[in-house]
Amino acid sequence: MKSVTGRPGRPLKCRVVAGIDKLRAPKGTRDILAPDSARQRHLVDRFAAIVESAGYGQVISPMFEDVAVFSRVGESTDIVTKEMFAFTDRDDPPQHLALRPELTASIARAFVQHRPTAPWAVWYEGPQFRYERPQAGRYRQFMQVGVEVLGSADPLADVDTIVLAQEFFDDIGLTDTSLMVNSMGDEQCRPAYLDAVRGHFTEHAAALSEQSRETLAKNPLRVFDSKRPPDQPIIDTAPSLVDHLCADCLAHFDDVRSALDRLEVDYVLSPRLVRGLDYYRRTTFEFIAPGLDTAQNAIGGGGRYDGLVEQFGGPPTPGVGFALGVDRILLACDAADVFAAPDDSADVFIVDVVGGVEASVLSQQLRRAGLVVTRGFDQRSMKAQMKLADRSGARVAIIIGEQELSDGAVTVRHLRADSDQHAVPYPDIVSHLQELFR
Ligand code: HAM
């Protein structure tokens, strides 16, 4: 551990890398390069098209918020207790801020701040930050897309969101996902259920893992999240939430289920699905991809969170929504061999051996005509530029040399099928290529 200077007068203790050339993307983060970056963007575009056709409007909110926004997610959730990237700013007095670990809390905060007409149906995309132990499919910065509907208690609002997620998975070809559905009850019926669960886990505490015993003391429901083998038989025999639902929650859940049946959305009733956030009431759901490791196979999840908006000082406002993990969805697409990265080959590569502005003018004209055009720089040798042209995947190379300049023409060389080449008068080149690429 070395000390480097932080704010004036305040030394900042942190690890310092040996040499500047040893700097890497921070632990749990990744650089996403082309064509994977284009693949991610296309995925978000497909999501946007589906939810916007259902009338959801995009909200772009800050990537950091007052830490109090996220505390509302629940004091017994890992996200809040262990995984927040929290910091103070340079204001006087300093503000306590955190990078967002999820977006539902920000949307609830925005709802109270802007008071839009309810029901307010919104969608979002963007990076989230959680201080997790990184592994494949679990990152410290990851990308989510999601929707929220604030101001409707209708079970069909729950169904509307579920169906949109399902449509999206079908649209990208991820057709073998499983939908797990549960009801968490509400403040009427959950206390009695919590007592029953606490009683059950306390009775078997000696056989539980040490971590689950600690969890039990804070929130017995969180024990259901455990994937540790000794906990499984005790979890399997725990009382079921659906057996403890009050009449209203049961009716709500029945409506959700019969609408899903009517819409032919397959689901698995999952009484142990409690989700990792404290704000849920009634419906909860999760999408599982079979091709991923079980610890990271949830590619999305959501549910109803009636009561969250009140915690931000807003009027009683029910809410429901979901978020999907883009990084995991793409891993699931890899496993299922669907939604491949787009072809990022160029159409045309301009070989400029004279180093004049002619190549720039031609690039501009061809790009304006709708072609994907890349080019050589630095007057590198013909051989070096032809190598780059091959690597770019371009179908044709256009060569601009001394001879071509004096003839008022360019040489068009076909790179894929045969290496046929011919001169094309400069004024005809745009229409010539447009014809070729039609
Ligand atoms: P969540 O279950 O915490 O829910 O996250 C949703 C999805 O984000 C997960 O199913 C997973 O695919 C992805 N995800 C979570 N953590 C990571 C990570 N460390 N690395 C990679 N992917 C990850 C929420 O965030 C709620 N806000 C969902 C919601 C919206 N509920 C109601 N409305």
Short mmCIF file of C-alpha atoms and ligand atoms in Angstrom, two decimals:
data_model
loop_
_atom_site.label_atom_id
_atom_site.label_comp_id
_atom_site.label_asym_id
_atom_site.label_seq_id
_atom_site.Cartn_x
_atom_site.Cartn_y
_atom_site.Cartn_z
CA MET A 1 0.00 0.00 0.00
CA LYS A 2 1.40 3.37 -1.00
CA SER A 3 0.00 6.76 -0.27
CA VAL A 4 -0.95 9.12 -3.07
CA THR A 5 -2.30 12.61 -2.62
CA GLY A 6 -6.07 12.97 -2.67
CA ARG A 7 -7.77 16.26 -1.86
CA PRO A 8 -5.39 19.01 -0.76
CA GLY A 9 -4.32 18.19 2.74
CA ARG A 10 -5.92 14.75 2.69
CA PRO A 11 -3.72 11.80 1.78
CA LEU A 12 -5.58 9.05 -0.05
CA LYS A 13 -4.53 5.51 0.79
CA CYS A 14 -4.76 3.29 -2.24
CA ARG A 15 -2.90 0.75 -4.29
CA VAL A 16 -0.60 2.25 -6.90
CA VAL A 17 0.37 0.25 -10.00
CA ALA A 18 4.07 -0.08 -10.70
CA GLY A 19 4.19 1.44 -14.18
CA ILE A 20 1.73 3.50 -16.20
CA ASP A 21 1.91 0.87 -18.96
CA LYS A 22 0.53 -1.66 -16.50
CA LEU A 23 -2.80 0.15 -16.17
CA ARG A 24 -5.77 -2.01 -16.99
CA ALA A 25 -9.56 -1.55 -16.92
CA PRO A 26 -10.55 -1.75 -13.22
CA LYS A 27 -11.37 -5.14 -11.72
CA GLY A 28 -14.83 -6.31 -12.76
CA THR A 29 -15.03 -3.91 -15.73
CA ARG A 30 -14.35 -4.54 -19.41
CA ASP A 31 -13.60 -2.65 -22.59
CA ILE A 32 -16.16 -3.77 -25.13
CA LEU A 33 -14.61 -3.44 -28.57
CA ALA A 34 -16.13 -3.62 -32.06
CA PRO A 35 -17.95 -5.65 -33.26
CA ASP A 36 -19.18 -6.63 -29.75
CA SER A 37 -19.94 -2.99 -28.96
CA ALA A 38 -22.15 -2.82 -32.07
CA ARG A 39 -23.81 -6.07 -31.00
CA GLN A 40 -24.62 -4.58 -27.58
CA ARG A 41 -25.98 -1.41 -29.18
CA HIS A 42 -28.17 -3.44 -31.56
CA LEU A 43 -29.55 -5.39 -28.61
CA VAL A 44 -30.49 -2.18 -26.83
CA ASP A 45 -32.04 -0.85 -30.08
CA ARG A 46 -34.23 -3.97 -30.36
CA PHE A 47 -35.35 -3.55 -26.77
CA ALA A 48 -36.10 0.14 -27.35
CA ALA A 49 -38.17 -0.66 -30.46
CA ILE A 50 -40.30 -3.20 -28.56
CA VAL A 51 -40.98 -1.10 -25.46
CA GLU A 52 -41.51 2.13 -27.39
CA SER A 53 -44.10 0.37 -29.56
CA ALA A 54 -45.87 -0.37 -26.27
CA GLY A 55 -45.88 3.33 -25.33
CA TYR A 56 -43.02 3.35 -22.82
CA GLY A 57 -40.93 6.54 -22.90
CA GLN A 58 -37.21 6.63 -22.16
CA VAL A 59 -35.83 8.16 -18.98
CA ILE A 60 -32.16 9.07 -18.90
CA SER A 61 -31.23 9.65 -15.29
CA PRO A 62 -27.89 10.40 -13.60
CA MET A 63 -25.39 7.61 -13.11
CA PHE A 64 -24.91 8.74 -9.53
CA GLU A 65 -27.42 9.85 -6.95
CA ASP A 66 -27.60 10.84 -3.32
CA VAL A 67 -26.81 7.65 -1.45
CA ALA A 68 -30.18 7.99 0.34
CA VAL A 69 -31.92 7.13 -2.98
CA PHE A 70 -30.40 3.66 -2.97
CA SER A 71 -30.81 3.08 0.77
CA ARG A 72 -34.54 2.89 -0.06
CA VAL A 73 -33.81 -0.34 -1.97
CA GLY A 74 -33.57 -2.00 1.44
CA GLU A 75 -31.16 -2.03 4.34
CA SER A 76 -30.83 -5.81 4.31
CA THR A 77 -29.91 -6.16 0.64
CA ASP A 78 -26.32 -6.85 -0.41
CA ILE A 79 -26.59 -4.06 -2.95
CA VAL A 80 -26.95 -1.50 -0.17
CA THR A 81 -24.86 -3.04 2.61
CA LYS A 82 -21.84 -4.34 0.71
CA GLU A 83 -21.90 -3.45 -2.97
CA MET A 84 -22.33 0.29 -3.26
CA PHE A 85 -19.65 2.43 -4.90
CA ALA A 86 -20.22 5.34 -2.53
CA PHE A 87 -18.15 8.52 -2.24
CA THR A 88 -18.31 12.10 -1.05
CA ASP A 89 -17.96 15.03 -3.43
CA ARG A 90 -16.04 18.28 -2.96
CA ASP A 91 -19.01 20.39 -1.88
CA ASP A 92 -18.96 22.01 1.53
CA PRO A 93 -20.55 20.24 3.37
CA PRO A 94 -19.76 17.24 1.15
CA GLN A 95 -22.61 15.29 -0.41
CA HIS A 96 -22.73 11.58 0.08
CA LEU A 97 -23.24 10.06 -3.39
CA ALA A 98 -23.18 6.59 -4.94
CA LEU A 99 -22.88 5.18 -8.44
CA ARG A 100 -26.26 3.64 -9.20
CA PRO A 101 -26.46 -0.10 -8.48
CA GLU A 102 -29.88 -0.31 -10.16
CA LEU A 103 -32.45 2.06 -11.64
CA THR A 104 -35.80 1.38 -9.98
CA ALA A 105 -34.94 3.63 -7.04
CA SER A 106 -33.81 6.43 -9.38
CA ILE A 107 -37.07 6.16 -11.32
CA ALA A 108 -39.10 6.35 -8.10
CA ARG A 109 -37.06 9.42 -7.09
CA ALA A 110 -37.64 10.98 -10.53
CA PHE A 111 -41.38 10.27 -10.28
CA VAL A 112 -41.61 12.17 -7.01
CA GLN A 113 -39.43 14.99 -8.37
CA HIS A 114 -41.33 15.51 -11.66
CA ARG A 115 -44.87 14.35 -10.73
CA PRO A 116 -45.71 13.02 -14.21
CA THR A 117 -49.25 11.90 -15.02
CA ALA A 118 -49.80 8.37 -13.76
CA PRO A 119 -49.63 5.68 -14.92
CA TRP A 120 -46.13 6.57 -15.98
CA ALA A 121 -44.63 3.87 -18.24
CA VAL A 122 -40.89 4.32 -18.76
CA TRP A 123 -37.89 2.42 -20.03
CA TYR A 124 -34.17 2.84 -19.49
CA GLU A 125 -30.78 1.52 -20.44
CA GLY A 126 -27.33 2.03 -19.07
CA PRO A 127 -24.51 0.84 -16.87
CA GLN A 128 -25.03 -0.12 -13.23
CA PHE A 129 -22.30 -0.48 -10.62
CA ARG A 130 -22.05 -3.08 -7.88
CA TYR A 131 -18.98 -3.95 -5.86
CA GLU A 132 -19.29 -7.69 -6.49
CA ARG A 133 -16.75 -10.49 -6.66
CA PRO A 134 -16.20 -10.57 -10.43
CA GLN A 135 -16.60 -13.76 -12.45
CA ALA A 136 -18.04 -14.66 -15.86
CA GLY A 137 -21.43 -12.95 -16.05
CA ARG A 138 -20.91 -11.01 -12.81
CA TYR A 139 -19.25 -7.64 -13.18
CA ARG A 140 -18.74 -4.46 -11.19
CA GLN A 141 -19.99 -2.42 -14.12
CA PHE A 142 -22.74 -4.08 -16.13
CA MET A 143 -25.43 -2.98 -18.49
CA GLN A 144 -29.18 -3.15 -17.89
CA VAL A 145 -32.26 -2.39 -19.92
CA GLY A 146 -35.59 -2.22 -18.13
CA VAL A 147 -39.08 -0.81 -17.76
CA GLU A 148 -41.15 0.56 -14.87
CA VAL A 149 -44.86 1.39 -14.67
CA LEU A 150 -45.69 3.74 -11.82
CA GLY A 151 -49.23 4.47 -10.75
CA SER A 152 -51.07 1.27 -11.62
CA ALA A 153 -52.07 -1.49 -9.22
CA ASP A 154 -53.62 -3.52 -12.03
CA PRO A 155 -52.30 -7.10 -12.23
CA LEU A 156 -52.41 -6.63 -16.00
CA ALA A 157 -49.66 -4.01 -15.64
CA ASP A 158 -47.48 -6.78 -14.17
CA VAL A 159 -48.42 -8.94 -17.15
CA ASP A 160 -47.74 -6.11 -19.63
CA THR A 161 -44.14 -5.85 -18.44
CA ILE A 162 -43.58 -9.63 -18.37
CA VAL A 163 -44.93 -10.00 -21.89
CA LEU A 164 -42.64 -7.24 -23.17
CA ALA A 165 -39.58 -8.99 -21.76
CA GLN A 166 -40.76 -12.24 -23.30
CA GLU A 167 -41.32 -10.54 -26.68
CA PHE A 168 -37.81 -9.13 -26.51
CA PHE A 169 -36.23 -12.53 -25.81
CA ASP A 170 -38.21 -14.06 -28.69
CA ASP A 171 -37.22 -11.18 -30.96
CA ILE A 172 -33.50 -11.75 -30.46
CA GLY A 173 -33.90 -15.52 -30.85
CA LEU A 174 -33.41 -16.43 -27.18
CA THR A 175 -36.40 -18.73 -27.12
CA ASP A 176 -35.35 -21.22 -24.45
CA THR A 177 -35.49 -18.92 -21.40
CA SER A 178 -37.63 -19.92 -18.41
CA LEU A 179 -39.87 -17.51 -16.58
CA MET A 180 -40.12 -18.06 -12.82
CA VAL A 181 -43.04 -16.38 -11.06
CA ASN A 182 -43.93 -15.90 -7.41
CA SER A 183 -45.88 -13.59 -5.12
CA MET A 184 -44.15 -12.02 -2.12
CA GLY A 185 -47.40 -11.01 -0.43
CA ASP A 186 -47.81 -7.54 1.07
CA GLU A 187 -47.74 -5.81 4.46
CA GLN A 188 -51.00 -7.62 5.37
CA CYS A 189 -49.81 -11.17 4.94
CA ARG A 190 -46.04 -11.01 4.89
CA PRO A 191 -45.42 -10.52 8.65
CA ALA A 192 -47.13 -13.83 9.52
CA TYR A 193 -45.23 -15.55 6.74
CA LEU A 194 -41.95 -14.03 7.95
CA ASP A 195 -42.64 -15.43 11.42
CA ALA A 196 -43.32 -18.87 9.96
CA VAL A 197 -40.10 -18.78 7.89
CA ARG A 198 -38.04 -17.42 10.77
CA GLY A 199 -39.41 -20.20 12.98
CA HIS A 200 -38.52 -22.85 10.40
CA PHE A 201 -34.97 -21.63 9.78
CA THR A 202 -34.35 -21.05 13.51
CA GLU A 203 -35.46 -24.60 14.24
CA HIS A 204 -32.89 -25.89 11.70
CA ALA A 205 -30.25 -23.22 12.36
CA ALA A 206 -27.61 -25.73 13.46
CA ALA A 207 -27.67 -27.36 10.00
CA LEU A 208 -27.61 -24.07 8.06
CA SER A 209 -24.36 -22.66 6.64
CA GLU A 210 -22.72 -19.99 8.77
CA GLN A 211 -23.52 -17.29 6.17
CA SER A 212 -27.19 -18.26 6.17
CA ARG A 213 -27.32 -18.11 9.96
CA GLU A 214 -26.04 -14.52 9.72
CA THR A 215 -28.58 -13.77 6.99
CA LEU A 216 -31.37 -15.24 9.11
CA ALA A 217 -30.68 -12.71 11.85
CA LYS A 218 -31.12 -9.82 9.37
CA ASN A 219 -33.85 -11.01 7.02
CA PRO A 220 -35.05 -14.64 6.97
CA LEU A 221 -36.33 -14.28 3.39
CA ARG A 222 -32.78 -13.70 2.13
CA VAL A 223 -31.87 -17.26 3.20
CA PHE A 224 -33.82 -18.39 0.12
CA ASP A 225 -31.14 -16.73 -2.05
CA SER A 226 -28.52 -19.18 -0.77
CA LYS A 227 -27.12 -21.63 -3.32
CA ARG A 228 -24.97 -23.39 -0.65
CA PRO A 229 -25.59 -27.17 -0.56
CA PRO A 230 -26.17 -27.58 3.25
CA ASP A 231 -28.95 -24.98 3.08
CA GLN A 232 -30.89 -26.63 0.26
CA PRO A 233 -32.87 -29.32 2.18
CA ILE A 234 -33.85 -26.72 4.80
CA ILE A 235 -34.91 -24.25 2.10
CA ASP A 236 -36.85 -26.98 0.31
CA THR A 237 -38.94 -27.78 3.40
CA ALA A 238 -39.57 -24.12 4.39
CA PRO A 239 -43.16 -22.83 4.40
CA SER A 240 -44.30 -21.54 1.04
CA LEU A 241 -45.28 -17.92 0.52
CA VAL A 242 -48.17 -18.69 -1.78
CA ASP A 243 -49.80 -20.70 1.04
CA HIS A 244 -49.75 -17.59 3.28
CA LEU A 245 -51.10 -14.97 0.87
CA CYS A 246 -54.03 -12.86 2.05
CA ALA A 247 -57.21 -12.80 -0.06
CA ASP A 248 -56.20 -9.61 -1.95
CA CYS A 249 -52.70 -10.84 -2.78
CA LEU A 250 -54.07 -14.21 -3.82
CA ALA A 251 -56.64 -12.57 -6.11
CA HIS A 252 -53.89 -10.37 -7.62
CA PHE A 253 -51.66 -13.37 -8.20
CA ASP A 254 -54.51 -15.41 -9.70
CA ASP A 255 -55.22 -12.59 -12.14
CA VAL A 256 -51.56 -12.41 -13.17
CA ARG A 257 -51.40 -16.15 -13.70
CA SER A 258 -54.62 -16.46 -15.64
CA ALA A 259 -53.61 -13.57 -17.94
CA LEU A 260 -50.25 -15.24 -18.56
CA ASP A 261 -52.07 -18.47 -19.37
CA ARG A 262 -54.44 -16.64 -21.70
CA LEU A 263 -51.47 -15.00 -23.48
CA GLU A 264 -49.76 -18.39 -23.71
CA VAL A 265 -46.73 -17.25 -21.74
CA ASP A 266 -45.15 -20.32 -20.11
CA TYR A 267 -44.00 -19.88 -16.53
CA VAL A 268 -42.87 -21.92 -13.59
CA LEU A 269 -44.48 -21.24 -10.23
CA SER A 270 -41.48 -20.65 -7.93
CA PRO A 271 -42.46 -20.26 -4.27
CA ARG A 272 -38.78 -19.83 -3.26
CA LEU A 273 -38.17 -16.88 -5.59
CA VAL A 274 -37.66 -13.91 -3.24
CA ARG A 275 -35.32 -11.71 -5.35
CA GLY A 276 -32.40 -9.78 -3.92
CA LEU A 277 -34.12 -6.47 -3.20
CA ASP A 278 -36.33 -5.56 -0.26
CA TYR A 279 -38.88 -3.37 -2.03
CA TYR A 280 -40.93 -6.13 -3.66
CA ARG A 281 -44.62 -6.64 -2.89
CA ARG A 282 -46.82 -9.25 -4.53
CA THR A 283 -45.62 -10.35 -8.01
CA THR A 284 -41.94 -11.19 -8.49
CA PHE A 285 -40.41 -12.87 -11.52
CA GLU A 286 -37.10 -13.85 -13.00
CA PHE A 287 -35.91 -15.00 -16.42
CA ILE A 288 -33.42 -17.86 -16.45
CA ALA A 289 -31.18 -18.81 -19.39
CA PRO A 290 -30.29 -22.51 -19.51
CA GLY A 291 -26.90 -22.04 -21.18
CA LEU A 292 -25.33 -20.16 -18.24
CA ASP A 293 -23.73 -21.19 -14.97
CA THR A 294 -26.44 -21.49 -12.27
CA ALA A 295 -24.93 -18.75 -10.10
CA GLN A 296 -25.28 -16.27 -12.98
CA ASN A 297 -28.15 -17.66 -15.03
CA ALA A 298 -30.69 -14.96 -14.13
CA ILE A 299 -30.77 -12.77 -17.23
CA GLY A 300 -33.43 -10.50 -15.78
CA GLY A 301 -35.86 -10.02 -12.99
CA GLY A 302 -38.47 -7.74 -11.60
CA GLY A 303 -41.72 -7.40 -9.80
CA ARG A 304 -44.14 -5.11 -8.05
CA TYR A 305 -42.91 -2.56 -5.52
CA ASP A 306 -46.04 -0.80 -4.21
CA GLY A 307 -44.92 1.49 -1.39
CA LEU A 308 -41.51 2.48 -2.79
CA VAL A 309 -42.65 5.87 -4.07
CA GLU A 310 -44.06 6.74 -0.61
CA GLN A 311 -40.58 6.14 0.80
CA PHE A 312 -39.41 9.06 -1.37
CA GLY A 313 -42.13 11.28 0.07
CA GLY A 314 -44.50 10.77 -2.87
CA PRO A 315 -48.21 9.96 -2.86
CA PRO A 316 -49.32 6.31 -2.56
CA THR A 317 -48.24 4.96 -5.95
CA PRO A 318 -48.05 1.30 -6.89
CA GLY A 319 -45.25 0.28 -9.25
CA VAL A 320 -44.04 -2.69 -11.25
CA GLY A 321 -41.13 -3.30 -13.61
CA PHE A 322 -38.10 -5.34 -14.50
CA ALA A 323 -34.46 -5.01 -15.48
CA LEU A 324 -32.57 -7.32 -17.81
CA GLY A 325 -28.81 -7.88 -17.68
CA VAL A 326 -27.46 -7.14 -21.16
CA ASP A 327 -24.03 -8.73 -20.56
CA ARG A 328 -25.62 -11.98 -19.41
CA ILE A 329 -28.17 -11.96 -22.24
CA LEU A 330 -25.29 -11.74 -24.73
CA LEU A 331 -23.52 -14.64 -23.00
CA ALA A 332 -26.79 -16.60 -23.23
CA CYS A 333 -27.00 -15.67 -26.94
CA ASP A 334 -23.46 -17.02 -27.40
CA ALA A 335 -24.44 -20.27 -25.69
CA ALA A 336 -27.56 -20.57 -27.86
CA ASP A 337 -25.68 -19.43 -30.98
CA VAL A 338 -28.14 -16.62 -31.74
CA PHE A 339 -27.92 -12.85 -32.20
CA ALA A 340 -24.41 -12.89 -33.67
CA ALA A 341 -22.29 -9.74 -33.76
CA PRO A 342 -23.10 -7.72 -36.88
CA ASP A 343 -20.77 -7.83 -39.87
CA ASP A 344 -18.53 -4.80 -39.46
CA SER A 345 -16.74 -5.14 -42.79
CA ALA A 346 -16.24 -2.01 -44.83
CA ASP A 347 -17.67 -1.77 -48.37
CA VAL A 348 -14.77 0.17 -49.78
CA PHE A 349 -11.14 0.72 -48.80
CA ILE A 350 -9.40 3.69 -50.37
CA VAL A 351 -5.70 3.13 -51.00
CA ASP A 352 -4.05 6.52 -51.10
CA VAL A 353 -0.46 6.34 -52.27
CA VAL A 354 -0.15 10.03 -53.18
CA GLY A 355 -1.12 11.48 -49.81
CA GLY A 356 -3.36 14.13 -51.33
CA VAL A 357 -6.75 15.41 -50.29
CA GLU A 358 -8.36 13.51 -53.22
CA ALA A 359 -8.79 10.42 -51.05
CA SER A 360 -10.58 12.51 -48.40
CA VAL A 361 -12.89 14.05 -51.00
CA LEU A 362 -13.71 10.64 -52.44
CA SER A 363 -14.30 9.15 -48.95
CA GLN A 364 -16.72 11.95 -48.17
CA GLN A 365 -18.64 11.49 -51.44
CA LEU A 366 -18.91 7.73 -51.07
CA ARG A 367 -19.92 7.93 -47.40
CA ARG A 368 -22.59 10.46 -48.30
CA ALA A 369 -23.80 7.96 -50.91
CA GLY A 370 -24.36 5.49 -48.07
CA LEU A 371 -21.29 3.25 -48.39
CA VAL A 372 -19.08 2.15 -45.49
CA VAL A 373 -15.73 3.58 -46.47
CA THR A 374 -12.42 3.30 -44.72
CA ARG A 375 -9.04 4.40 -46.02
CA GLY A 376 -5.29 4.29 -45.67
CA PHE A 377 -3.29 7.16 -44.21
CA ASP A 378 0.34 8.18 -43.98
CA GLN A 379 1.14 7.37 -47.63
CA ARG A 380 2.09 3.86 -46.63
CA SER A 381 3.27 1.52 -49.38
CA MET A 382 0.78 0.02 -51.76
CA LYS A 383 1.51 -3.42 -50.28
CA ALA A 384 0.89 -2.27 -46.69
CA GLN A 385 -2.36 -0.55 -47.63
CA MET A 386 -3.60 -3.54 -49.64
CA LYS A 387 -3.02 -5.66 -46.54
CA LEU A 388 -5.16 -3.25 -44.51
CA ALA A 389 -7.79 -3.31 -47.26
CA ASP A 390 -7.97 -7.11 -47.04
CA ARG A 391 -8.23 -6.96 -43.26
CA SER A 392 -11.06 -4.39 -43.41
CA GLY A 393 -13.27 -6.96 -45.18
CA ALA A 394 -13.98 -4.44 -47.95
CA ARG A 395 -15.37 -5.77 -51.22
CA VAL A 396 -13.40 -3.32 -53.33
CA ALA A 397 -10.26 -1.25 -53.00
CA ILE A 398 -10.03 2.05 -54.80
CA ILE A 399 -6.50 2.99 -55.64
CA ILE A 400 -5.47 6.61 -55.99
CA GLY A 401 -1.92 6.86 -57.37
CA GLU A 402 0.09 9.30 -59.51
CA GLN A 403 -1.06 7.62 -62.71
CA GLU A 404 -4.70 7.73 -61.66
CA LEU A 405 -4.46 11.41 -60.75
CA SER A 406 -3.01 12.36 -64.11
CA ASP A 407 -5.63 10.23 -65.95
CA GLY A 408 -8.53 11.73 -63.98
CA ALA A 409 -9.56 8.19 -62.97
CA VAL A 410 -9.27 5.74 -60.08
CA THR A 411 -8.51 2.02 -60.12
CA VAL A 412 -11.20 -0.23 -58.69
CA ARG A 413 -9.86 -3.58 -57.52
CA HIS A 414 -12.23 -6.36 -56.44
CA LEU A 415 -10.97 -8.02 -53.29
CA ARG A 416 -13.28 -10.93 -52.64
CA ALA A 417 -14.13 -13.22 -55.60
CA ASP A 418 -11.37 -12.40 -58.10
CA SER A 419 -8.78 -9.68 -58.13
CA ASP A 420 -10.17 -8.10 -61.29
CA GLN A 421 -9.27 -4.43 -61.56
CA HIS A 422 -10.24 -1.65 -63.92
CA ALA A 423 -10.02 2.10 -64.26
CA VAL A 424 -13.16 4.17 -63.68
CA PRO A 425 -13.27 7.87 -64.65
CA TYR A 426 -13.39 9.98 -61.51
CA PRO A 427 -16.81 11.59 -62.25
CA ASP A 428 -18.39 8.11 -62.61
CA ILE A 429 -17.05 6.50 -59.46
CA VAL A 430 -19.97 7.19 -57.11
CA SER A 431 -22.60 5.85 -59.52
CA HIS A 432 -20.31 2.94 -60.44
CA LEU A 433 -20.03 1.84 -56.80
CA GLN A 434 -23.69 2.48 -56.06
CA GLU A 435 -24.52 0.12 -58.91
CA LEU A 436 -22.04 -2.44 -57.60
CA PHE A 437 -23.45 -2.39 -54.07
CA ARG A 438 -27.12 -2.27 -55.02
P1 HAM B 1 -31.60 -7.36 -10.26
O1 HAM B 1 -32.13 -8.77 -10.18
O2 HAM B 1 -30.70 -6.92 -9.18
O3 HAM B 1 -32.88 -6.45 -10.33
O4 HAM B 1 -30.87 -7.15 -11.64
C1 HAM B 1 -31.51 -7.45 -12.86
C2 HAM B 1 -30.55 -8.21 -13.78
O5 HAM B 1 -29.33 -7.49 -13.93
C3 HAM B 1 -30.13 -9.57 -13.26
O6 HAM B 1 -31.10 -10.56 -13.53
C4 HAM B 1 -28.86 -9.81 -14.04
O7 HAM B 1 -29.16 -10.29 -15.34
C5 HAM B 1 -28.27 -8.41 -14.16
N1 HAM B 1 -27.20 -8.24 -13.15
C6 HAM B 1 -27.33 -7.96 -11.84
N2 HAM B 1 -26.12 -7.84 -11.25
C7 HAM B 1 -25.20 -8.09 -12.21
C8 HAM B 1 -23.76 -8.13 -12.25
N3 HAM B 1 -23.02 -7.87 -11.17
N4 HAM B 1 -23.15 -8.42 -13.43
C9 HAM B 1 -23.88 -8.66 -14.53
N5 HAM B 1 -25.22 -8.63 -14.57
C10 HAM B 1 -25.89 -8.35 -13.43
C11 HAM B 1 -32.82 -5.08 -10.40
O8 HAM B 1 -31.85 -4.45 -10.68
C12 HAM B 1 -34.19 -4.43 -10.22
N6 HAM B 1 -33.99 -2.97 -10.30
C13 HAM B 1 -35.15 -4.93 -11.27
C14 HAM B 1 -36.50 -4.29 -11.17
C15 HAM B 1 -36.97 -3.30 -11.94
N7 HAM B 1 -37.45 -4.60 -10.30
C16 HAM B 1 -38.50 -3.81 -10.50
N8 HAM B 1 -38.22 -3.01 -11.49
#
